[in-house]
């Protein structure tokens, strides 16, 4: 499976990249990045790109791909609706429309968030914008589109958020995660589970397009070894 990854330097994207590189069924991961990350791996190819609203110069590299894991995103904190919509809906759709045209057999997985508003009419700005983004993605002619709606995510394996104040919160919360996971076993997933869930839906599909944290925890469970005969 050839995977295209957006947001590979972010918290979610780093987790997804790790699982893709560990998975023997993934032959190549192409990460579209603003700046080289410095990470090297035989299966990883980084494509440095300047304008995430226009993909014409990189189109020749964006063919023959089986799955796109779209983990790029910004926090709405401090942004007005127009700017958040530009960086969320417009940027994502610019990429997805290009990819659907070049890869009709592609499975596209988008990370939105718990509480996303599919009606696009609610009172919470970020939820309306993510809902509009999800709805627009579902209309594109991909093989399949899956919308991941995680809530709180526990970063594992030294993975860090690119958003400073998020990282500060994760650092403070680190000791509490094991207890929180016990108290809310269907609500908090790890970066590892999220990455495995993406690979699983790309391979096997899922019963519904919208997948909440509880669904992602099930999909991201480690494969069970079959009992010896
Ligand atoms: N973290 C959570 O607990 C959580 C929970 C639910 C949903 N989500 C969603 O998951 C997505 C990713 O979150 P995250 O926590 O991984 O964020 P993050 O750590 O802040 O990373 C953001 C990623 O997006 C890239 N990016 C941001 N703006 C860009 C732009 N204009 N052009 C190109 N690349 C851009 C960053 O690239 P650079 O390295 O170049 O800046 C980075 O790779 C977001 O949509 C978020 O809402 C996160």
mmCIF file of C-alpha atoms and ligand atoms in Angstrom:
data_model
loop_
_atom_site.group_PDB
_atom_site.id
_atom_site.type_symbol
_atom_site.label_atom_id
_atom_site.label_comp_id
_atom_site.label_asym_id
_atom_site.label_seq_id
_atom_site.Cartn_x
_atom_site.Cartn_y
_atom_site.Cartn_z
ATOM 1 C CA UNK A 1 0.000 0.000 0.000
ATOM 2 C CA UNK A 2 1.284 3.458 -0.935
ATOM 3 C CA UNK A 3 0.265 6.150 1.538
ATOM 4 C CA UNK A 4 0.255 9.939 1.238
ATOM 5 C CA UNK A 5 0.486 11.714 4.583
ATOM 6 C CA UNK A 6 -0.391 15.326 5.399
ATOM 7 C CA UNK A 7 0.654 16.800 8.763
ATOM 8 C CA UNK A 8 3.489 14.301 9.277
ATOM 9 C CA UNK A 9 5.304 16.723 11.616
ATOM 10 C CA UNK A 10 2.276 17.200 13.896
ATOM 11 C CA UNK A 11 1.208 15.141 16.884
ATOM 12 C CA UNK A 12 -1.386 13.070 15.061
ATOM 13 C CA UNK A 13 0.720 12.798 11.902
ATOM 14 C CA UNK A 14 3.852 11.656 13.758
ATOM 15 C CA UNK A 15 1.824 8.860 15.338
ATOM 16 C CA UNK A 16 0.355 7.825 12.001
ATOM 17 C CA UNK A 17 3.772 7.954 10.326
ATOM 18 C CA UNK A 18 5.245 5.680 12.993
ATOM 19 C CA UNK A 19 2.552 3.041 12.482
ATOM 20 C CA UNK A 20 2.862 3.249 8.672
ATOM 21 C CA UNK A 21 6.635 2.730 8.820
ATOM 22 C CA UNK A 22 6.203 -0.271 11.168
ATOM 23 C CA UNK A 23 3.529 -1.904 9.000
ATOM 24 C CA UNK A 24 4.975 -4.470 6.551
ATOM 25 C CA UNK A 25 2.002 -3.959 4.207
ATOM 26 C CA UNK A 26 2.920 -0.305 3.626
ATOM 27 C CA UNK A 27 5.492 -0.102 0.865
ATOM 28 C CA UNK A 28 5.903 3.682 0.735
ATOM 29 C CA UNK A 29 4.889 6.721 2.757
ATOM 30 C CA UNK A 30 5.054 10.026 0.952
ATOM 31 C CA UNK A 31 4.876 12.910 3.423
ATOM 32 C CA UNK A 32 3.975 16.307 2.008
ATOM 33 C CA UNK A 33 5.721 18.811 4.293
ATOM 34 C CA UNK A 34 6.517 22.534 4.462
ATOM 35 C CA UNK A 35 10.068 21.883 5.677
ATOM 36 C CA UNK A 36 12.214 18.718 5.745
ATOM 37 C CA UNK A 37 11.757 16.946 9.092
ATOM 38 C CA UNK A 38 15.218 15.392 9.175
ATOM 39 C CA UNK A 39 13.674 11.931 9.652
ATOM 40 C CA UNK A 40 14.949 9.212 7.352
ATOM 41 C CA UNK A 41 13.602 5.713 6.650
ATOM 42 C CA UNK A 42 13.793 3.391 3.656
ATOM 43 C CA UNK A 43 10.005 3.634 3.142
ATOM 44 C CA UNK A 44 9.698 7.396 3.744
ATOM 45 C CA UNK A 45 9.821 9.991 1.013
ATOM 46 C CA UNK A 46 9.376 13.624 2.010
ATOM 47 C CA UNK A 47 8.053 15.970 -0.606
ATOM 48 C CA UNK A 48 8.691 19.590 0.376
ATOM 49 C CA UNK A 49 5.888 21.808 -0.851
ATOM 50 C CA UNK A 50 5.396 25.547 -0.433
ATOM 51 C CA UNK A 51 1.707 26.149 -1.084
ATOM 52 C CA UNK A 52 -0.862 23.798 0.428
ATOM 53 C CA UNK A 53 -3.634 25.554 -1.517
ATOM 54 C CA UNK A 54 -2.167 24.684 -4.937
ATOM 55 C CA UNK A 55 -0.752 21.279 -5.917
ATOM 56 C CA UNK A 56 -0.120 21.783 -9.649
ATOM 57 C CA UNK A 57 3.695 21.602 -9.395
ATOM 58 C CA UNK A 58 3.633 18.326 -7.439
ATOM 59 C CA UNK A 59 0.823 16.616 -9.386
ATOM 60 C CA UNK A 60 3.221 14.190 -11.140
ATOM 61 C CA UNK A 61 4.200 12.867 -7.666
ATOM 62 C CA UNK A 62 0.612 12.490 -6.486
ATOM 63 C CA UNK A 63 -0.458 9.522 -8.601
ATOM 64 C CA UNK A 64 -0.589 5.768 -7.950
ATOM 65 C CA UNK A 65 -1.487 6.284 -4.279
ATOM 66 C CA UNK A 66 -3.793 3.926 -2.363
ATOM 67 C CA UNK A 67 -4.576 6.023 0.708
ATOM 68 C CA UNK A 68 -4.301 9.576 1.975
ATOM 69 C CA UNK A 69 -4.115 10.170 5.724
ATOM 70 C CA UNK A 70 -4.950 13.835 6.230
ATOM 71 C CA UNK A 71 -3.625 14.775 9.688
ATOM 72 C CA UNK A 72 -2.913 18.434 8.946
ATOM 73 C CA UNK A 73 -4.941 20.923 10.941
ATOM 74 C CA UNK A 74 -4.821 24.053 13.054
ATOM 75 C CA UNK A 75 -6.446 25.012 16.333
ATOM 76 C CA UNK A 76 -9.296 27.503 16.019
ATOM 77 C CA UNK A 77 -8.075 29.334 19.136
ATOM 78 C CA UNK A 78 -7.409 32.983 18.265
ATOM 79 C CA UNK A 79 -8.627 32.644 14.667
ATOM 80 C CA UNK A 80 -11.709 34.281 13.165
ATOM 81 C CA UNK A 81 -14.134 32.103 11.200
ATOM 82 C CA UNK A 82 -12.878 33.231 7.761
ATOM 83 C CA UNK A 83 -9.233 32.378 8.537
ATOM 84 C CA UNK A 84 -10.074 29.094 10.281
ATOM 85 C CA UNK A 85 -12.286 28.117 7.320
ATOM 86 C CA UNK A 86 -9.460 28.967 4.895
ATOM 87 C CA UNK A 87 -6.930 26.829 6.801
ATOM 88 C CA UNK A 88 -9.378 23.994 7.463
ATOM 89 C CA UNK A 89 -12.015 23.699 4.713
ATOM 90 C CA UNK A 90 -10.299 25.466 1.801
ATOM 91 C CA UNK A 91 -6.827 23.953 2.304
ATOM 92 C CA UNK A 92 -8.173 20.421 2.810
ATOM 93 C CA UNK A 93 -10.508 20.613 -0.187
ATOM 94 C CA UNK A 94 -7.741 21.983 -2.435
ATOM 95 C CA UNK A 95 -5.697 18.878 -1.630
ATOM 96 C CA UNK A 96 -8.615 16.424 -1.732
ATOM 97 C CA UNK A 97 -10.038 17.671 -5.042
ATOM 98 C CA UNK A 98 -6.612 17.233 -6.666
ATOM 99 C CA UNK A 99 -6.185 13.759 -5.176
ATOM 100 C CA UNK A 100 -9.676 12.540 -6.127
ATOM 101 C CA UNK A 101 -9.033 13.572 -9.729
ATOM 102 C CA UNK A 102 -5.615 11.842 -9.831
ATOM 103 C CA UNK A 103 -6.447 8.759 -7.687
ATOM 104 C CA UNK A 104 -10.083 7.643 -7.990
ATOM 105 C CA UNK A 105 -9.188 4.349 -6.254
ATOM 106 C CA UNK A 106 -7.849 6.194 -3.193
ATOM 107 C CA UNK A 107 -9.243 5.921 0.352
ATOM 108 C CA UNK A 108 -9.150 9.347 2.022
ATOM 109 C CA UNK A 109 -9.063 9.583 5.816
ATOM 110 C CA UNK A 110 -9.612 12.990 7.419
ATOM 111 C CA UNK A 111 -8.963 13.783 11.080
ATOM 112 C CA UNK A 112 -11.621 16.182 12.299
ATOM 113 C CA UNK A 113 -12.605 15.972 15.963
ATOM 114 C CA UNK A 114 -15.193 14.932 18.549
ATOM 115 C CA UNK A 115 -18.166 17.275 18.439
ATOM 116 C CA UNK A 116 -17.910 18.101 14.737
ATOM 117 C CA UNK A 117 -21.240 19.506 13.558
ATOM 118 C CA UNK A 118 -22.535 17.737 10.441
ATOM 119 C CA UNK A 119 -25.458 20.202 10.185
ATOM 120 C CA UNK A 120 -22.987 23.098 9.635
ATOM 121 C CA UNK A 121 -25.557 25.258 11.495
ATOM 122 C CA UNK A 122 -24.590 24.967 15.173
ATOM 123 C CA UNK A 123 -23.246 27.642 17.510
ATOM 124 C CA UNK A 124 -19.637 26.425 17.743
ATOM 125 C CA UNK A 125 -17.507 27.906 14.987
ATOM 126 C CA UNK A 126 -14.810 25.201 14.727
ATOM 127 C CA UNK A 127 -17.445 22.432 14.746
ATOM 128 C CA UNK A 128 -19.415 24.065 11.916
ATOM 129 C CA UNK A 129 -16.271 24.491 9.807
ATOM 130 C CA UNK A 130 -15.096 20.914 10.395
ATOM 131 C CA UNK A 131 -18.641 19.713 9.575
ATOM 132 C CA UNK A 132 -18.619 21.635 6.326
ATOM 133 C CA UNK A 133 -15.189 20.164 5.520
ATOM 134 C CA UNK A 134 -16.354 16.606 6.251
ATOM 135 C CA UNK A 135 -19.526 17.035 4.170
ATOM 136 C CA UNK A 136 -17.577 18.412 1.202
ATOM 137 C CA UNK A 137 -15.081 15.526 1.396
ATOM 138 C CA UNK A 138 -17.923 12.977 1.319
ATOM 139 C CA UNK A 139 -19.102 14.396 -2.018
ATOM 140 C CA UNK A 140 -15.743 13.773 -3.733
ATOM 141 C CA UNK A 141 -15.347 10.715 -5.999
ATOM 142 C CA UNK A 142 -12.852 8.765 -3.865
ATOM 143 C CA UNK A 143 -13.136 5.001 -3.450
ATOM 144 C CA UNK A 144 -14.009 5.760 0.197
ATOM 145 C CA UNK A 145 -13.856 8.646 2.670
ATOM 146 C CA UNK A 146 -13.546 8.122 6.442
ATOM 147 C CA UNK A 147 -13.946 10.920 8.962
ATOM 148 C CA UNK A 148 -12.087 10.350 12.211
ATOM 149 C CA UNK A 149 -13.491 12.197 15.218
ATOM 150 C CA UNK A 150 -11.088 11.635 18.114
ATOM 151 C CA UNK A 151 -11.482 13.524 21.377
ATOM 152 C CA UNK A 152 -8.497 13.525 23.690
ATOM 153 C CA UNK A 153 -5.444 11.773 22.230
ATOM 154 C CA UNK A 154 -2.563 10.461 24.346
ATOM 155 C CA UNK A 155 0.759 10.979 22.555
ATOM 156 C CA UNK A 156 3.103 7.990 22.924
ATOM 157 C CA UNK A 157 6.729 7.271 21.965
ATOM 158 C CA UNK A 158 7.975 10.822 22.601
ATOM 159 C CA UNK A 159 5.570 12.328 20.079
ATOM 160 C CA UNK A 160 4.956 16.063 20.583
ATOM 161 C CA UNK A 161 2.342 18.548 19.446
ATOM 162 C CA UNK A 162 3.418 21.352 17.101
ATOM 163 C CA UNK A 163 1.005 23.659 18.916
ATOM 164 C CA UNK A 164 2.896 25.030 21.942
ATOM 165 C CA UNK A 165 0.021 25.431 24.373
ATOM 166 C CA UNK A 166 -1.373 21.973 23.467
ATOM 167 C CA UNK A 167 2.041 20.474 24.208
ATOM 168 C CA UNK A 168 2.131 22.249 27.582
ATOM 169 C CA UNK A 169 -1.230 20.672 28.449
ATOM 170 C CA UNK A 170 -0.075 17.202 27.317
ATOM 171 C CA UNK A 171 3.076 17.521 29.452
ATOM 172 C CA UNK A 172 0.989 18.412 32.501
ATOM 173 C CA UNK A 173 -1.497 15.610 31.782
ATOM 174 C CA UNK A 174 1.058 12.862 31.133
ATOM 175 C CA UNK A 175 0.921 11.354 34.660
ATOM 176 C CA UNK A 176 -2.896 11.358 34.574
ATOM 177 C CA UNK A 177 -3.347 9.516 31.271
ATOM 178 C CA UNK A 178 -3.283 5.937 32.675
ATOM 179 C CA UNK A 179 -6.045 6.808 35.181
ATOM 180 C CA UNK A 180 -8.054 8.739 32.577
ATOM 181 C CA UNK A 181 -7.843 5.760 30.222
ATOM 182 C CA UNK A 182 -9.200 3.497 32.967
ATOM 183 C CA UNK A 183 -12.011 5.924 33.834
ATOM 184 C CA UNK A 184 -12.952 6.673 30.200
ATOM 185 C CA UNK A 185 -11.926 3.563 28.230
ATOM 186 C CA UNK A 186 -14.015 4.529 25.192
ATOM 187 C CA UNK A 187 -13.008 8.179 25.035
ATOM 188 C CA UNK A 188 -9.220 8.530 25.060
ATOM 189 C CA UNK A 189 -7.148 6.936 22.349
ATOM 190 C CA UNK A 190 -3.420 6.871 21.795
ATOM 191 C CA UNK A 191 -1.460 8.013 18.760
ATOM 192 C CA UNK A 192 -0.663 4.320 18.221
ATOM 193 C CA UNK A 193 -4.346 3.304 18.112
ATOM 194 C CA UNK A 194 -5.141 6.195 15.802
ATOM 195 C CA UNK A 195 -2.421 5.191 13.337
ATOM 196 C CA UNK A 196 -3.448 1.530 13.372
ATOM 197 C CA UNK A 197 -7.114 2.488 12.889
ATOM 198 C CA UNK A 198 -6.185 4.487 9.788
ATOM 199 C CA UNK A 199 -4.312 1.587 8.273
ATOM 200 C CA UNK A 200 -7.178 -0.775 9.084
ATOM 201 C CA UNK A 201 -9.894 1.326 7.425
ATOM 202 C CA UNK A 202 -7.660 1.882 4.391
ATOM 203 C CA UNK A 203 -7.307 -1.903 4.031
ATOM 204 C CA UNK A 204 -10.642 -3.280 5.175
ATOM 205 C CA UNK A 205 -13.066 -0.336 5.197
ATOM 206 C CA UNK A 206 -15.438 0.356 8.102
ATOM 207 C CA UNK A 207 -19.213 0.083 8.604
ATOM 208 C CA UNK A 208 -19.699 3.874 8.757
ATOM 209 C CA UNK A 209 -17.901 6.881 7.291
ATOM 210 C CA UNK A 210 -17.914 8.832 10.564
ATOM 211 C CA UNK A 211 -15.827 7.157 13.259
ATOM 212 C CA UNK A 212 -15.899 8.398 16.848
ATOM 213 C CA UNK A 213 -13.250 7.740 19.537
ATOM 214 C CA UNK A 214 -14.909 4.492 20.712
ATOM 215 C CA UNK A 215 -14.922 3.132 17.126
ATOM 216 C CA UNK A 216 -11.299 4.163 16.619
ATOM 217 C CA UNK A 217 -10.179 2.408 19.809
ATOM 218 C CA UNK A 218 -11.735 -0.839 18.516
ATOM 219 C CA UNK A 219 -10.313 -0.402 15.008
ATOM 220 C CA UNK A 220 -6.886 0.464 16.413
ATOM 221 C CA UNK A 221 -6.589 -2.534 18.725
ATOM 222 C CA UNK A 222 -3.418 -4.558 18.125
ATOM 223 C CA UNK A 223 -3.940 -7.581 15.868
ATOM 224 C CA UNK A 224 -4.665 -10.712 17.907
ATOM 225 C CA UNK A 225 -2.440 -13.711 17.309
ATOM 226 C CA UNK A 226 -4.433 -16.723 16.243
ATOM 227 C CA UNK A 227 -4.103 -19.655 18.612
ATOM 228 C CA UNK A 228 -1.622 -22.342 17.610
ATOM 229 C CA UNK A 229 -3.331 -25.358 15.966
HETATM 230 N N1 LIG B 1 -4.126 16.570 19.211
HETATM 231 C C1 LIG B 1 -5.355 16.163 19.564
HETATM 232 O O1 LIG B 1 -5.595 15.736 20.729
HETATM 233 C C2 LIG B 1 -6.481 16.180 18.553
HETATM 234 C C3 LIG B 1 -7.735 15.712 18.945
HETATM 235 C C4 LIG B 1 -8.773 15.710 18.021
HETATM 236 C C5 LIG B 1 -8.553 16.174 16.740
HETATM 237 N N2 LIG B 1 -7.325 16.649 16.381
HETATM 238 C C6 LIG B 1 -7.154 17.168 15.012
HETATM 239 O O2 LIG B 1 -6.051 16.536 14.390
HETATM 240 C C7 LIG B 1 -5.439 17.435 13.461
HETATM 241 C C8 LIG B 1 -3.936 17.486 13.744
HETATM 242 O O3 LIG B 1 -3.744 17.921 15.073
HETATM 243 P P1 LIG B 1 -2.316 17.829 15.787
HETATM 244 O O4 LIG B 1 -2.594 17.752 17.248
HETATM 245 O O5 LIG B 1 -1.475 16.803 15.138
HETATM 246 O O6 LIG B 1 -1.712 19.290 15.452
HETATM 247 P P2 LIG B 1 -0.192 19.807 15.500
HETATM 248 O O7 LIG B 1 0.653 18.968 16.372
HETATM 249 O O8 LIG B 1 -0.292 21.277 15.806
HETATM 250 O O9 LIG B 1 0.317 19.612 13.985
HETATM 251 C C9 LIG B 1 -0.263 20.311 12.925
HETATM 252 C C10 LIG B 1 0.267 19.778 11.616
HETATM 253 O O10 LIG B 1 -0.368 20.497 10.537
HETATM 254 C C11 LIG B 1 0.640 21.144 9.753
HETATM 255 N N3 LIG B 1 0.133 22.433 9.285
HETATM 256 C C12 LIG B 1 -0.580 23.340 9.991
HETATM 257 N N4 LIG B 1 -0.884 24.397 9.217
HETATM 258 C C13 LIG B 1 -0.351 24.157 7.998
HETATM 259 C C14 LIG B 1 -0.346 24.879 6.761
HETATM 260 N N5 LIG B 1 -0.930 26.082 6.634
HETATM 261 N N6 LIG B 1 0.294 24.340 5.711
HETATM 262 C C15 LIG B 1 0.895 23.127 5.818
HETATM 263 N N7 LIG B 1 0.924 22.397 6.957
HETATM 264 C C16 LIG B 1 0.299 22.904 8.036
HETATM 265 C C17 LIG B 1 1.850 21.294 10.665
HETATM 266 O O11 LIG B 1 2.996 21.420 9.853
HETATM 267 P P3 LIG B 1 4.328 22.243 10.325
HETATM 268 O O12 LIG B 1 5.136 21.270 11.118
HETATM 269 O O13 LIG B 1 4.948 22.640 9.034
HETATM 270 O O14 LIG B 1 3.843 23.413 11.150
HETATM 271 C C18 LIG B 1 1.777 19.975 11.444
HETATM 272 O O15 LIG B 1 2.289 18.918 10.664
HETATM 273 C C19 LIG B 1 -6.148 18.791 13.640
HETATM 274 O O16 LIG B 1 -7.099 18.951 12.630
HETATM 275 C C20 LIG B 1 -6.826 18.654 14.998
HETATM 276 O O17 LIG B 1 -8.012 19.433 15.086
HETATM 277 C C21 LIG B 1 -6.278 16.658 17.251
#
